[in-house]
Amino acid sequence: MKNRGLILPVVLFCVAFVLYVTTLAPDVTFTDAGELAGACSSYGVAHPTGYPLFIMVGHLWSLLPLPFSVIYKMNLFAAFCTALSVSVVYLISSVVLQFYKTQKPLVKQQGKQKSVPQMPVLTTDAPSLNVSIISSISALTYMGARTVWAQATSIEVYSLHLLMITLVLYTFLRGILEKHNRWLLLSALMLGLSFGNHLTTILVLPAILLMFFWRTDETLSLSKPRLVEFSILFGVIVSCAAIYVAMLIRSSSEPLFNWGAVHRGWDEFTYHVLGKQYQVWMFVKGTRGKQFEKFLSLVPYQLGFIGLVFTVWGLVKLYARSMQLGVFFTLLVVFCVGYSINYNIHDIDSYFLLSFIAFIVMMSIGVYELTQLVPGTLYPVFLIPLVTIGINYKENNEKENVLVPEYTKLMTESLPKNSIVFSQQWDYYVSAFWYKQQIEGYRPDIVIIDKELLRRTWYLPQLERWYPEVIKPCKKEIDAYMEYLNQFERNELPQSEYPVIQQRFIAMLNSIVNNNIATHPIIASPEVFQGEDGFAATQTKTPFGLMLAISNDSTPTFSDVQKIQVDMFAATAKKYTDPHLEKTIAETCSGEITTLGMWFMSNNRKAEADTLFNRALRVDAKNTRAQEALNKLRSNQ
């Protein structure tokens, strides 16, 4: 059968897709998920670096006539891309194993070690049974790897990144090991497109460049034919930069989501594409050790612990048979980990994905060596993917995780009509609300302003497009602030002027409040006031819902306690307890409800205060402030 070699990849895709769909998040999740879903759905421009390939392909996916919400369709897109990458990992392992089988170990000749390879005879026919089974073990282990699986359960750019990177590796290795230029051309195309999705694609280049000039059956070659071939492939890669031009053109049409407004000029375009705002998190003191510890803690969960032994063994054996391939996979790990451990962010896990792919291919070599050394051990080695899936299932099962949509409801349902909301809770609230409002039409009466995004030059024009009646009356203060903000973003503002830009920032915030307070309820989440002396300084601030109401009137206002229903949120918070986001959102929510309860208690509305303290404790049973307030309330009754 000519297509027999495609049967297993298709089966593996189906198995992976079913697994990922059964653990798929049902709604919007943390951080950038809402914004990315909105940008894909409206074909806009996403946060830096723009991810034009992801947005373009994601937009086409969002148009599929599937009977689901937009966000669920986009979560399915993540599952689809990651499941496809499982099939590609099978193909990578097959190519490497077939080549590895043809190589003889290094032997001693006249006192020197010399490689005596048997020239590879690789074909496009289906791989041998052993190779197919071992490649399936690798693919299934990859499928269940904790960090890989995490990309498949909700929308993020790393699902497509996994697919593109695995395609780059597969096409390149096939081109080099089988000596087919068409595969090298295809790898150049995949590489160029991958840069259009995520710029960390650059981390594969050292390994690819070295192996391109130092191939498995020859010494390092910088010959003219090789350089000409490289020039052609480089031209293919560079031509894919056109996808960023497409992003530029799309930005000029001012789509609904237009982060960065990159059409404004070259400086704005490069600032966005190069992610310059993130550079402050690179090379922060103390980061390297902390992130390397994080990397080491993650590795066993990618390989089911057992696979660690085979990974090390496989790398040693790979060096023994093909120095070039050994160096290739080592460089993938070294540059991936060496770069990522310098980046001081919480969600660093996904930056290590390239190294995990390399480890799994190394593992396949180790498994192959075991089957040669101890016949009959092939099928027992399926324990590796089974253990990997088993230890990671609970961690990656997001099918009941509604923390973010429920928190969004808790924050929003009690708000009066036409409220203006200041917040900087991007991870929990703002990003999700953007999607809910702009795509699903939820609470279109509300104006939401991310206070921290006001420090970016593109954001105020977008606010004016979304909420013109609120922003236009503040033109004088906005223009005065933007004059300084433009200089700041271009690194042209002297430090001596920093106090001035902060004064103008506060003046602009107060202008939005003062120009709208007569016609709009003004609400702010508590963290907005931290470090912003002078913001709403003359107004009264009282708890309202999970936030604070800003008013010119000192008369107490009270939100409807019945609109703060925590049943679903509390039940979900008990199941999902990751310390970074899930635990923190529960603690934040419980703290906000406690603050509201204390406001009711201080105004002698004891029954409502009692209800709120109990709800706060249902969300977070360790909330000592709520427990102490409840004890005090009941002791005084």
XYZ file of C-alpha atoms in Angstrom:
637
model
C 0.000 0.000 0.000
C 1.467 3.286 -1.124
C -0.091 5.303 1.704
C 0.439 2.735 4.474
C 2.907 5.097 6.141
C 0.127 7.654 6.706
C -2.198 5.353 8.629
C -0.481 5.643 12.009
C -0.064 9.452 11.865
C -3.792 9.769 11.131
C -4.684 7.392 13.964
C -2.394 9.270 16.355
C -3.982 12.586 15.375
C -7.449 11.182 16.079
C -6.403 9.768 19.461
C -4.758 13.058 20.449
C -7.673 15.176 19.249
C -10.180 13.091 21.217
C -8.034 13.334 24.363
C -7.618 17.082 23.980
C -11.301 17.723 23.279
C -12.334 15.750 26.369
C -10.132 18.047 28.476
C -10.924 21.269 26.597
C -11.794 24.472 28.450
C -15.473 25.323 27.837
C -15.063 29.098 27.777
C -12.552 31.926 27.975
C -9.501 31.348 30.171
C -6.760 33.440 31.744
C -4.500 36.202 30.464
C -4.472 36.696 26.678
C -7.163 34.155 25.769
C -10.005 36.661 25.452
C -7.952 39.191 23.503
C -6.583 36.523 21.134
C -10.053 35.113 20.499
C -11.323 38.614 19.763
C -8.406 39.390 17.444
C -8.876 36.108 15.557
C -12.630 36.460 15.269
C -12.473 40.060 14.007
C -9.230 39.525 12.033
C -7.387 42.185 13.952
C -3.898 42.676 15.364
C -2.977 40.900 18.599
C -0.627 41.921 21.407
C 3.113 41.954 20.595
C 4.557 40.471 18.509
C 1.302 40.457 16.566
C 1.344 36.751 15.617
C 0.037 37.424 12.084
C 0.022 33.765 10.999
C -1.900 32.725 14.099
C -4.436 35.526 13.646
C -4.881 34.793 9.938
C -5.324 31.027 10.321
C -7.342 31.504 13.508
C -9.697 33.885 11.705
C -10.305 31.334 8.946
C -10.974 28.707 11.609
C -13.448 31.019 13.378
C -15.467 31.178 10.147
C -16.112 27.424 10.155
C -19.858 26.788 10.563
C -19.487 24.865 13.816
C -22.375 24.956 16.329
C -20.282 26.463 19.126
C -19.424 29.840 20.597
C -16.453 31.659 19.086
C -14.286 31.028 22.142
C -15.030 27.305 22.157
C -14.212 27.128 18.452
C -10.888 28.836 19.135
C -10.177 26.392 21.968
C -10.891 23.610 19.468
C -8.369 25.246 17.143
C -5.716 24.854 19.841
C -6.625 21.177 20.245
C -6.536 20.651 16.477
C -3.098 22.237 15.992
C -1.561 20.403 18.936
C -3.051 17.080 17.799
C -1.567 17.609 14.335
C 1.828 18.219 15.919
C 1.529 14.791 17.594
C 1.428 13.218 14.136
C 4.428 15.277 13.052
C 6.433 14.125 16.088
C 5.715 10.558 14.976
C 7.132 11.423 11.545
C 10.224 13.095 13.063
C 10.947 10.044 15.196
C 10.451 7.749 12.198
C 12.909 9.689 10.035
C 15.538 9.870 12.782
C 15.176 6.194 13.726
C 15.356 4.988 10.128
C 18.552 6.963 9.660
C 19.950 5.871 13.009
C 19.484 2.188 12.103
C 21.768 2.601 9.078
C 24.655 4.054 11.070
C 27.455 2.000 12.606
C 29.016 3.113 15.897
C 32.337 4.935 15.982
C 35.223 2.453 15.833
C 38.894 2.688 16.701
C 41.236 2.818 13.732
C 44.995 3.282 14.150
C 44.627 4.794 17.583
C 41.939 7.267 16.495
C 38.208 7.230 16.672
C 36.677 7.332 13.262
C 33.096 7.280 12.157
C 32.419 4.502 9.707
C 28.867 5.128 8.644
C 26.872 2.870 6.472
C 25.389 5.195 3.902
C 21.725 5.729 4.625
C 19.258 4.109 2.313
C 16.091 5.980 3.210
C 12.910 5.822 1.235
C 9.471 7.300 1.515
C 8.026 3.828 2.094
C 6.364 2.980 5.391
C 8.878 2.494 8.212
C 9.537 -0.941 9.691
C 7.224 -2.264 12.396
C 9.723 -1.616 15.186
C 10.337 1.938 14.021
C 6.588 2.556 13.692
C 5.869 1.288 17.191
C 8.730 3.219 18.812
C 7.730 6.374 16.923
C 4.176 5.872 18.170
C 5.487 5.592 21.738
C 7.340 8.883 21.245
C 4.292 10.600 19.759
C 1.992 9.369 22.534
C 4.488 10.479 25.181
C 4.622 13.885 23.510
C 0.811 13.929 23.397
C 0.620 13.444 27.170
C 3.564 15.692 28.061
C 2.348 18.208 30.629
C 3.422 21.388 28.843
C 2.402 20.145 25.386
C -1.029 19.087 26.602
C -1.525 22.459 28.280
C -1.338 24.167 24.877
C -4.218 22.050 23.574
C -6.911 22.971 26.097
C -7.465 26.667 25.344
C -6.543 29.306 22.801
C -2.913 30.416 22.813
C -0.309 30.979 20.109
C 1.814 28.038 21.281
C -0.509 25.397 19.824
C 0.240 26.644 16.312
C 3.865 27.194 17.357
C 4.132 23.488 18.205
C 2.748 22.543 14.817
C 5.035 24.903 12.918
C 8.204 23.991 14.841
C 7.618 20.257 14.439
C 6.981 20.775 10.720
C 10.227 22.753 10.450
C 12.179 19.956 12.152
C 10.519 17.186 10.149
C 10.975 18.764 6.727
C 14.548 19.858 7.479
C 15.664 16.477 8.835
C 14.026 14.690 5.950
C 15.748 16.992 3.472
C 19.168 16.498 5.087
C 18.956 12.786 5.881
C 17.294 11.773 2.617
C 19.177 14.313 0.483
C 16.014 15.764 -1.062
C 16.179 19.460 -1.955
C 12.404 19.702 -2.208
C 12.167 18.931 1.518
C 14.739 21.613 2.269
C 12.713 24.108 0.239
C 9.621 23.104 2.177
C 11.515 23.447 5.460
C 12.548 26.991 4.484
C 8.898 27.812 3.795
C 7.808 26.319 7.130
C 10.585 28.213 8.917
C 9.577 31.529 7.357
C 5.912 30.990 8.187
C 6.813 29.941 11.722
C 8.506 33.312 12.229
C 5.110 34.771 11.331
C 3.642 33.025 14.351
C 6.277 33.292 17.081
C 9.730 34.844 16.975
C 11.205 32.219 19.307
C 11.390 30.184 16.117
C 14.862 31.729 15.956
C 15.960 29.235 18.614
C 16.038 26.409 16.040
C 18.396 28.321 13.738
C 21.772 27.470 15.358
C 21.078 23.742 15.059
C 19.699 24.049 11.532
C 22.528 26.251 10.269
C 25.230 23.970 11.640
C 23.664 20.822 10.237
C 23.026 22.457 6.880
C 26.750 23.077 6.439
C 27.939 20.013 8.397
C 25.863 17.125 7.118
C 25.812 13.597 8.394
C 28.050 12.046 5.739
C 30.572 14.825 5.195
C 32.845 17.361 6.832
C 31.924 21.009 7.322
C 31.331 22.459 3.850
C 31.233 26.112 2.811
C 31.520 25.276 -0.875
C 30.050 27.536 -3.530
C 27.178 25.128 -4.394
C 26.285 24.893 -0.705
C 26.314 28.689 -0.315
C 24.155 29.090 -3.426
C 21.698 26.553 -2.032
C 21.683 28.435 1.276
C 20.994 31.736 -0.519
C 17.964 30.260 -2.254
C 16.573 28.850 0.990
C 17.259 32.113 2.811
C 15.313 33.943 0.099
C 12.328 31.657 0.692
C 12.471 32.355 4.438
C 12.702 36.128 3.971
C 9.830 36.137 1.466
C 7.553 34.887 4.234
C 8.013 38.258 5.938
C 5.167 39.317 3.656
C 2.843 38.010 6.344
C 3.937 40.933 8.541
C 3.151 43.275 5.656
C -0.340 41.771 5.642
C -0.602 42.618 9.348
C 0.479 46.176 8.569
C -2.192 46.521 5.893
C -4.840 45.060 8.168
C -3.886 47.487 10.935
C -4.364 50.426 8.569
C -8.030 49.466 8.185
C -8.420 49.951 11.967
C -10.049 46.619 12.853
C -11.959 46.124 16.085
C -8.854 44.780 17.848
C -5.841 46.783 16.702
C -3.153 46.384 19.355
C -0.170 48.592 18.613
C -1.791 50.372 15.644
C 1.334 49.316 13.757
C 0.348 51.174 10.579
C 1.254 54.518 12.199
C 4.941 54.289 11.304
C 8.138 52.247 11.228
C 8.936 52.895 14.903
C 5.505 51.703 16.006
C 5.733 48.658 13.724
C 9.155 47.534 14.970
C 8.250 48.328 18.595
C 5.325 45.927 18.274
C 6.879 43.165 16.168
C 10.079 43.002 18.227
C 8.109 43.026 21.486
C 10.208 45.849 22.905
C 7.867 46.354 25.847
C 8.801 42.862 27.073
C 12.543 43.510 27.048
C 12.395 44.887 30.593
C 11.789 41.292 31.742
C 14.955 39.946 30.134
C 18.145 39.415 32.140
C 16.597 40.483 35.451
C 18.885 39.647 38.364
C 18.058 36.295 39.944
C 15.946 35.124 37.009
C 18.335 32.576 35.533
C 18.525 30.280 38.543
C 14.812 30.496 39.296
C 13.747 29.680 35.736
C 16.299 26.893 35.376
C 14.876 25.276 38.502
C 11.444 25.610 36.913
C 12.736 23.898 33.767
C 14.240 21.013 35.731
C 10.998 20.561 37.671
C 9.017 20.329 34.417
C 11.193 17.823 32.543
C 10.066 14.612 34.340
C 6.414 15.427 33.592
C 7.134 15.576 29.860
C 8.633 12.062 29.853
C 6.607 10.195 32.451
C 9.693 10.064 34.691
C 10.625 6.664 33.176
C 11.474 8.301 29.871
C 14.272 10.323 31.474
C 16.557 7.275 31.467
C 15.887 6.572 27.795
C 16.441 10.225 26.893
C 19.940 10.281 28.386
C 20.750 6.865 26.940
C 19.421 7.917 23.548
C 21.563 11.050 23.426
C 24.717 9.098 24.308
C 23.979 6.517 21.615
C 23.121 9.220 19.093
C 26.540 10.807 19.555
C 28.119 7.366 19.152
C 26.529 6.835 15.741
C 26.067 10.331 14.322
C 27.976 13.218 15.839
C 26.059 15.691 13.677
C 22.621 14.521 14.815
C 23.768 14.446 18.420
C 24.999 18.024 18.162
C 21.795 19.030 16.339
C 19.474 17.911 19.137
C 21.834 19.185 21.820
C 21.820 22.652 20.258
C 18.019 22.662 20.178
C 18.002 22.132 23.942
C 20.904 24.456 24.771
C 19.603 27.474 22.853
C 15.990 26.947 23.902
C 16.781 26.625 27.600
C 19.673 29.118 27.515
C 17.399 31.831 26.137
C 14.259 31.063 28.115
C 15.809 31.013 31.588
C 16.695 34.703 31.171
C 13.026 35.712 30.754
C 11.407 36.780 34.022
C 7.768 35.801 33.483
C 5.485 33.425 35.385
C 4.197 31.483 32.369
C 7.650 30.436 31.164
C 6.651 26.770 30.691
C 5.728 27.114 27.015
C 9.119 28.631 26.181
C 10.747 25.261 26.934
C 8.650 23.335 24.387
C 11.428 23.034 21.793
C 13.703 21.329 24.314
C 10.934 18.899 25.260
C 10.478 17.924 21.606
C 14.222 17.238 21.367
C 14.128 15.135 24.551
C 11.307 12.985 23.200
C 13.190 12.261 19.960
C 16.273 11.359 22.033
C 14.032 9.074 24.077
C 13.004 7.193 20.946
C 16.677 6.346 20.320
C 17.010 5.030 23.864
C 13.897 2.885 23.467
C 15.227 1.524 20.173
C 18.509 0.567 21.855
C 16.605 -1.229 24.615
C 14.633 -3.288 22.097
C 17.870 -4.283 20.367
C 19.560 -5.175 23.639
C 16.615 -6.955 25.271
C 14.215 -8.461 22.714
C 10.590 -8.552 23.793
C 10.660 -5.210 25.624
C 9.000 -3.189 22.858
C 5.398 -3.377 24.049
C 6.143 -2.955 27.778
C 7.731 0.400 26.899
C 4.202 1.678 26.178
C 4.205 2.198 29.927
C 6.043 5.501 29.285
C 3.166 7.289 27.487
C 0.606 5.672 29.789
C 2.390 7.010 32.867
C 2.856 10.407 31.199
C -0.846 10.707 30.432
C -1.793 9.434 33.886
C 0.333 11.882 35.881
C -0.717 14.858 33.750
C -4.442 14.245 33.279
C -5.659 16.083 36.366
C -3.302 19.011 35.764
C -4.526 19.462 32.184
C -8.199 18.594 32.491
C -9.830 21.986 31.916
C -13.288 20.780 30.896
C -14.948 22.247 34.017
C -12.725 25.286 34.470
C -15.031 28.298 34.345
C -13.113 30.465 36.819
C -12.564 33.341 34.397
C -16.081 33.590 32.889
C -17.627 33.226 36.347
C -15.319 35.872 37.793
C -16.196 38.136 34.867
C -19.868 37.723 35.763
C -19.199 38.412 39.445
C -17.341 41.594 38.552
C -19.931 42.752 36.029
C -23.440 41.617 36.945
C -23.862 44.051 39.845
C -22.650 47.075 37.855
C -25.202 49.817 37.136
C -26.142 50.537 33.540
C -23.622 52.615 31.545
C -20.859 52.179 34.115
C -17.315 53.266 33.321
C -14.929 50.693 34.810
C -11.232 51.259 35.486
C -9.271 48.065 36.029
C -5.860 46.533 35.466
C -6.857 42.926 36.093
C -5.791 41.808 32.629
C -5.199 38.161 33.528
C -8.570 37.634 35.220
C -10.996 40.180 33.856
C -10.123 42.783 31.226
C -9.001 40.431 28.453
C -12.008 38.168 29.018
C -14.404 41.117 29.123
C -13.003 42.477 25.853
C -13.976 39.207 24.185
C -17.321 38.911 25.956
C -18.357 42.458 25.112
C -16.914 43.006 21.652
C -17.563 39.528 20.212
C -20.470 38.073 22.199
C -22.244 41.400 22.856
C -22.243 41.020 26.656
C -23.059 44.244 28.569
C -22.487 46.640 25.651
C -23.458 49.529 27.938
C -20.265 49.239 29.996
C -17.077 51.162 29.236
C -13.987 49.292 30.426
C -10.610 51.037 30.637
C -7.405 49.150 31.368
C -5.399 51.662 33.377
C -2.005 50.170 32.522
C -2.701 50.063 28.783
C -3.244 53.824 28.949
C 0.564 53.952 29.092
C 0.677 52.768 25.430
C 0.188 55.206 22.584
C -2.128 52.939 20.569
C -4.669 52.350 23.322
C -6.373 55.738 23.633
C -7.294 55.850 19.909
C -8.791 52.363 20.263
C -10.753 53.485 23.331
C -12.077 56.416 21.331
C -13.282 54.056 18.594
C -14.943 51.751 21.120
C -16.395 54.413 23.452
C -16.344 57.805 21.664
C -18.926 59.505 23.889
C -16.738 58.905 26.961
C -13.304 59.676 25.506
C -13.900 62.647 23.183
C -14.804 65.150 25.954
C -11.331 64.556 27.451
C -9.403 65.569 24.319
C -7.462 68.421 25.922
C -5.996 66.314 28.732
C -5.431 63.333 26.432
C -3.500 65.438 23.907
C -1.324 66.907 26.661
C -0.549 63.425 27.960
C 0.025 61.917 24.494
C 2.646 64.552 23.704
C 4.813 63.135 26.477
C 3.770 59.504 25.991
C 4.967 59.496 22.375
C 8.374 60.697 23.524
C 8.451 58.119 26.316
C 7.644 55.231 23.972
C 10.458 56.298 21.639
C 12.894 56.557 24.590
C 13.228 60.293 23.918
C 11.736 61.593 27.167
C 14.385 62.749 29.669
C 14.081 61.217 33.124
C 13.702 64.720 34.511
C 10.311 64.834 32.745
C 9.001 61.598 34.265
C 7.192 63.436 37.091
C 5.494 65.613 34.457
C 4.216 62.680 32.413
C 2.841 61.108 35.596
C 1.065 64.367 36.466
C -0.473 64.464 32.999
C -1.445 60.806 33.319
C -3.349 61.530 36.548
C -4.900 64.644 34.988
C -6.174 62.533 32.095
C -7.635 59.895 34.430
C -9.384 62.600 36.433
C -10.652 64.185 33.233
C -12.342 60.919 32.251
C -13.943 60.772 35.692
C -14.969 64.428 35.925
C -16.319 64.708 32.383
C -18.509 61.631 32.749
C -19.463 61.317 36.408
C -22.748 63.175 35.924
C -24.003 60.673 33.331
C -22.082 57.474 34.084
C -21.509 55.546 37.308
C -17.718 55.422 37.790
C -16.314 52.136 39.100
C -12.731 50.993 39.704
C -11.156 47.753 40.865
C -9.113 48.313 44.051
C -5.626 47.844 42.568
C -6.123 50.829 40.237
C -5.454 53.276 43.076
C -2.121 51.750 44.078
C 0.715 54.130 43.241
C -1.600 56.652 41.590
C -1.713 59.492 44.100
C -4.162 62.128 42.979
C -6.509 59.844 41.055
C -10.106 60.639 42.071
C -8.649 62.325 45.147
C -11.631 64.639 45.638
C -14.270 61.948 45.212
C -15.720 59.453 47.667
C -14.747 55.816 47.103
C -17.028 53.131 48.530
C -17.239 49.345 47.942
C -19.715 48.431 45.230
C -19.956 44.837 44.054
C -16.427 43.484 43.836
C -15.045 46.937 43.054
C -15.209 50.521 44.314
C -17.676 53.222 43.294
C -16.301 56.736 42.741
C -18.814 59.441 43.527
C -19.147 63.162 44.232
C -21.870 62.277 46.722
C -20.923 61.049 50.205
C -24.290 59.309 50.601
C -23.637 55.555 51.039
C -24.492 53.347 48.059
C -25.105 49.611 48.277
C -24.946 46.981 45.562
C -27.452 44.151 45.285
C -26.006 41.233 47.246
C -28.232 38.798 45.346
C -26.260 39.533 42.178
C -23.087 38.225 43.788
C -23.718 34.502 43.407
C -20.580 32.445 43.977
C -21.889 28.864 43.687
C -20.267 27.986 40.364
C -17.116 29.999 41.005
C -16.601 28.473 44.452
C -17.163 24.929 43.188
C -14.670 25.489 40.373
C -12.111 27.086 42.707
C -12.091 23.912 44.810
C -11.190 21.817 41.750
C -8.647 24.136 40.148
C -5.943 25.273 42.548
C -2.825 26.093 40.531
C -0.915 28.573 42.731
C -0.144 31.110 39.996
C -3.502 32.056 38.474
C -6.239 29.777 39.777
C -5.472 30.140 43.462
C -4.791 33.858 43.061
C -8.087 34.606 41.316
C -9.944 32.800 44.118
C -8.058 34.743 46.793
C -8.670 38.013 44.929
C -12.377 37.321 44.547
C -12.762 36.276 48.177
C -10.909 39.390 49.325
C -13.127 41.664 47.233
C -16.292 40.075 48.620
C -14.888 40.456 52.143
C -14.287 44.173 51.571
C -17.895 44.554 50.446
C -19.087 42.631 53.508
C -17.155 44.929 55.830
C -18.771 47.926 54.130
C -22.216 46.503 54.838
C -21.195 45.663 58.413
C -19.923 49.208 59.014
C -23.320 50.499 57.911
C -25.156 48.135 60.290
C -26.541 45.949 57.486
C -25.621 42.796 59.337
C -27.660 40.193 57.463
C -26.130 41.141 54.131
C -22.667 41.325 55.696
C -23.125 37.826 57.125
C -24.122 36.520 53.693
C -21.106 38.107 52.040
C -18.600 36.821 54.602
C -19.975 33.317 54.155
C -19.690 33.596 50.390
C -16.135 34.873 50.698
C -15.268 31.820 52.805
C -16.916 29.489 50.317
C -14.579 30.847 47.663
C -11.492 30.744 49.904
C -11.812 28.875 53.188
C -8.406 30.218 54.285
C -9.539 33.852 54.146
C -8.759 34.828 57.747
C -10.008 38.395 57.259
C -13.464 37.119 56.309
C -13.506 34.599 59.159
C -12.469 37.174 61.756
C -15.055 39.664 60.464
C -17.758 36.996 60.554
C -16.834 36.028 64.127
C -16.905 39.681 65.181
C -20.257 40.230 63.484
C -21.880 37.250 65.169
C -20.382 38.001 68.582
C -22.036 41.424 68.505
C -25.481 40.104 67.640
